[in-house]
């Protein structure tokens, strides 16, 4: 809702909420190759729809991009560095869950893979940092 700041009408600018999911699957972590810019490998995830909880958005995005069903969904951490997404200021709530089903890239994912070792060279956003934090037991 627009407000006033020192008598001048203004519209608040807030970070855009997103979710990312660390999906544990077949001894590794699911990564998707992004179909749209910014290109590269990433955790499954996306924007939270208006009227949707972050938990519901995580389940929806995982299903849309990987075809997997999530079990044991739990929050990992929030990442909010204004530079994490080159398109705009986003704030992501990262979840961890076990994936079940057949991994299949769909929607915004060009391909999907299970990463069991070294991360791909071309990672999107701050997802390398998120995965390194997860693997080391650090919070972001």
mmCIF file of C-alpha atoms in Angstrom:
data_model
loop_
_atom_site.group_PDB
_atom_site.id
_atom_site.type_symbol
_atom_site.label_atom_id
_atom_site.label_comp_id
_atom_site.label_asym_id
_atom_site.label_seq_id
_atom_site.Cartn_x
_atom_site.Cartn_y
_atom_site.Cartn_z
ATOM 1 C CA UNK A 1 0.000 0.000 0.000
ATOM 2 C CA UNK A 2 1.511 3.358 -0.957
ATOM 3 C CA UNK A 3 2.475 5.610 1.914
ATOM 4 C CA UNK A 4 4.120 8.932 2.498
ATOM 5 C CA UNK A 5 7.668 9.725 3.446
ATOM 6 C CA UNK A 6 8.334 13.323 4.499
ATOM 7 C CA UNK A 7 5.100 14.376 2.770
ATOM 8 C CA UNK A 8 6.040 12.711 -0.537
ATOM 9 C CA UNK A 9 3.947 9.830 -1.837
ATOM 10 C CA UNK A 10 5.983 6.647 -2.153
ATOM 11 C CA UNK A 11 5.551 3.004 -2.980
ATOM 12 C CA UNK A 12 7.496 0.643 -0.745
ATOM 13 C CA UNK A 13 10.150 -1.472 -2.447
ATOM 14 C CA UNK A 14 10.640 -4.857 -0.887
ATOM 15 C CA UNK A 15 12.685 -7.911 -1.843
ATOM 16 C CA UNK A 16 10.770 -10.464 -3.899
ATOM 17 C CA UNK A 17 10.221 -13.743 -1.996
ATOM 18 C CA UNK A 18 11.527 -16.963 -3.541
ATOM 19 C CA UNK A 19 12.193 -20.521 -2.413
ATOM 20 C CA UNK A 20 14.984 -22.972 -3.193
ATOM 21 C CA UNK A 21 15.023 -26.638 -2.265
ATOM 22 C CA UNK A 22 17.953 -28.892 -1.457
ATOM 23 C CA UNK A 23 16.450 -32.204 -2.544
ATOM 24 C CA UNK A 24 18.312 -35.234 -1.217
ATOM 25 C CA UNK A 25 17.896 -37.965 -3.840
ATOM 26 C CA UNK A 26 19.759 -41.187 -4.636
ATOM 27 C CA UNK A 27 22.813 -40.261 -2.560
ATOM 28 C CA UNK A 28 23.173 -36.715 -3.833
ATOM 29 C CA UNK A 29 21.502 -33.346 -4.343
ATOM 30 C CA UNK A 30 19.194 -32.568 -7.262
ATOM 31 C CA UNK A 31 20.321 -29.753 -9.548
ATOM 32 C CA UNK A 32 18.506 -28.350 -12.544
ATOM 33 C CA UNK A 33 19.960 -26.695 -15.594
ATOM 34 C CA UNK A 34 18.056 -23.440 -16.047
ATOM 35 C CA UNK A 35 16.142 -22.933 -19.280
ATOM 36 C CA UNK A 36 15.855 -19.147 -18.757
ATOM 37 C CA UNK A 37 18.416 -16.477 -17.841
ATOM 38 C CA UNK A 38 20.401 -16.438 -15.749
ATOM 39 C CA UNK A 39 21.609 -19.745 -17.175
ATOM 40 C CA UNK A 40 23.594 -22.356 -15.309
ATOM 41 C CA UNK A 41 22.938 -25.095 -12.783
ATOM 42 C CA UNK A 42 20.765 -24.328 -9.779
ATOM 43 C CA UNK A 43 18.734 -25.776 -6.984
ATOM 44 C CA UNK A 44 15.085 -26.276 -7.915
ATOM 45 C CA UNK A 45 13.013 -23.293 -6.838
ATOM 46 C CA UNK A 46 11.265 -20.139 -7.870
ATOM 47 C CA UNK A 47 8.983 -17.293 -6.946
ATOM 48 C CA UNK A 48 6.374 -17.515 -4.205
ATOM 49 C CA UNK A 49 2.910 -16.820 -5.613
ATOM 50 C CA UNK A 50 0.643 -14.262 -3.942
ATOM 51 C CA UNK A 51 -1.454 -16.020 -1.269
ATOM 52 C CA UNK A 52 0.926 -18.997 -1.129
ATOM 53 C CA UNK A 53 3.067 -20.054 1.842
ATOM 54 C CA UNK A 54 6.777 -20.620 1.296
ATOM 55 C CA UNK A 55 6.295 -24.293 2.197
ATOM 56 C CA UNK A 56 3.593 -24.708 -0.459
ATOM 57 C CA UNK A 57 5.757 -22.864 -2.994
ATOM 58 C CA UNK A 58 8.682 -25.222 -2.278
ATOM 59 C CA UNK A 59 6.538 -28.323 -2.829
ATOM 60 C CA UNK A 60 5.022 -26.839 -6.009
ATOM 61 C CA UNK A 61 8.345 -25.719 -7.501
ATOM 62 C CA UNK A 62 10.007 -29.075 -6.758
ATOM 63 C CA UNK A 63 7.178 -30.937 -8.448
ATOM 64 C CA UNK A 64 7.048 -28.571 -11.456
ATOM 65 C CA UNK A 65 10.802 -28.627 -12.121
ATOM 66 C CA UNK A 66 11.809 -32.169 -11.111
ATOM 67 C CA UNK A 67 8.650 -34.314 -10.968
ATOM 68 C CA UNK A 68 9.641 -35.380 -7.444
ATOM 69 C CA UNK A 69 7.482 -35.555 -4.341
ATOM 70 C CA UNK A 70 9.056 -34.080 -1.195
ATOM 71 C CA UNK A 71 9.163 -35.746 2.216
ATOM 72 C CA UNK A 72 10.430 -34.342 5.498
ATOM 73 C CA UNK A 73 10.420 -30.734 4.306
ATOM 74 C CA UNK A 74 12.323 -28.526 6.749
ATOM 75 C CA UNK A 75 13.633 -24.986 6.595
ATOM 76 C CA UNK A 76 17.395 -24.619 6.227
ATOM 77 C CA UNK A 77 18.100 -20.879 6.074
ATOM 78 C CA UNK A 78 17.123 -17.550 4.492
ATOM 79 C CA UNK A 79 19.519 -15.873 2.049
ATOM 80 C CA UNK A 80 18.873 -12.205 1.332
ATOM 81 C CA UNK A 81 21.993 -10.558 -0.106
ATOM 82 C CA UNK A 82 20.637 -7.936 -2.540
ATOM 83 C CA UNK A 83 23.206 -9.140 -5.124
ATOM 84 C CA UNK A 84 22.158 -12.833 -5.049
ATOM 85 C CA UNK A 85 20.003 -12.455 -8.193
ATOM 86 C CA UNK A 86 21.195 -10.222 -11.050
ATOM 87 C CA UNK A 87 17.592 -9.528 -12.140
ATOM 88 C CA UNK A 88 16.271 -7.999 -8.911
ATOM 89 C CA UNK A 89 16.555 -8.073 -5.125
ATOM 90 C CA UNK A 90 15.198 -11.451 -4.018
ATOM 91 C CA UNK A 91 15.083 -13.119 -0.648
ATOM 92 C CA UNK A 92 15.013 -16.915 -0.653
ATOM 93 C CA UNK A 93 13.875 -19.332 2.005
ATOM 94 C CA UNK A 94 15.868 -22.514 1.474
ATOM 95 C CA UNK A 95 14.379 -25.877 2.395
ATOM 96 C CA UNK A 96 15.801 -29.383 2.655
ATOM 97 C CA UNK A 97 13.735 -32.471 1.852
ATOM 98 C CA UNK A 98 14.030 -36.029 0.590
ATOM 99 C CA UNK A 99 12.822 -36.533 -2.953
ATOM 100 C CA UNK A 100 10.803 -39.534 -4.089
ATOM 101 C CA UNK A 101 9.697 -40.539 -7.553
ATOM 102 C CA UNK A 102 11.304 -40.386 -10.969
ATOM 103 C CA UNK A 103 13.556 -37.391 -11.585
ATOM 104 C CA UNK A 104 12.408 -35.624 -14.729
ATOM 105 C CA UNK A 105 13.215 -32.071 -15.848
ATOM 106 C CA UNK A 106 10.166 -29.960 -16.661
ATOM 107 C CA UNK A 107 8.841 -26.388 -16.592
ATOM 108 C CA UNK A 108 11.827 -23.991 -16.237
ATOM 109 C CA UNK A 109 14.347 -26.857 -16.077
ATOM 110 C CA UNK A 110 16.189 -27.772 -19.266
ATOM 111 C CA UNK A 111 17.647 -30.848 -17.566
ATOM 112 C CA UNK A 112 17.946 -32.341 -14.087
ATOM 113 C CA UNK A 113 20.781 -34.275 -12.502
ATOM 114 C CA UNK A 114 21.932 -35.678 -9.183
ATOM 115 C CA UNK A 115 25.154 -34.119 -7.922
ATOM 116 C CA UNK A 116 27.142 -36.495 -5.700
ATOM 117 C CA UNK A 117 30.514 -34.769 -5.787
ATOM 118 C CA UNK A 118 31.965 -31.580 -7.188
ATOM 119 C CA UNK A 119 29.498 -28.895 -8.197
ATOM 120 C CA UNK A 120 29.249 -27.794 -11.841
ATOM 121 C CA UNK A 121 31.397 -24.833 -12.817
ATOM 122 C CA UNK A 122 28.442 -22.742 -14.002
ATOM 123 C CA UNK A 123 26.171 -22.256 -10.998
ATOM 124 C CA UNK A 124 23.348 -19.692 -10.968
ATOM 125 C CA UNK A 125 22.616 -17.195 -8.217
ATOM 126 C CA UNK A 126 24.281 -17.932 -4.852
ATOM 127 C CA UNK A 127 23.474 -21.636 -5.041
ATOM 128 C CA UNK A 128 27.108 -22.728 -4.784
ATOM 129 C CA UNK A 129 27.325 -20.946 -1.416
ATOM 130 C CA UNK A 130 24.019 -22.433 -0.259
ATOM 131 C CA UNK A 131 25.135 -25.972 -1.112
ATOM 132 C CA UNK A 132 28.551 -25.456 0.467
ATOM 133 C CA UNK A 133 26.834 -24.193 3.637
ATOM 134 C CA UNK A 134 24.564 -27.246 3.633
ATOM 135 C CA UNK A 135 27.406 -29.711 3.058
ATOM 136 C CA UNK A 136 29.571 -28.179 5.774
ATOM 137 C CA UNK A 137 26.746 -27.842 8.309
ATOM 138 C CA UNK A 138 27.104 -24.034 8.283
ATOM 139 C CA UNK A 139 24.207 -21.663 8.187
ATOM 140 C CA UNK A 140 24.449 -19.020 5.460
#
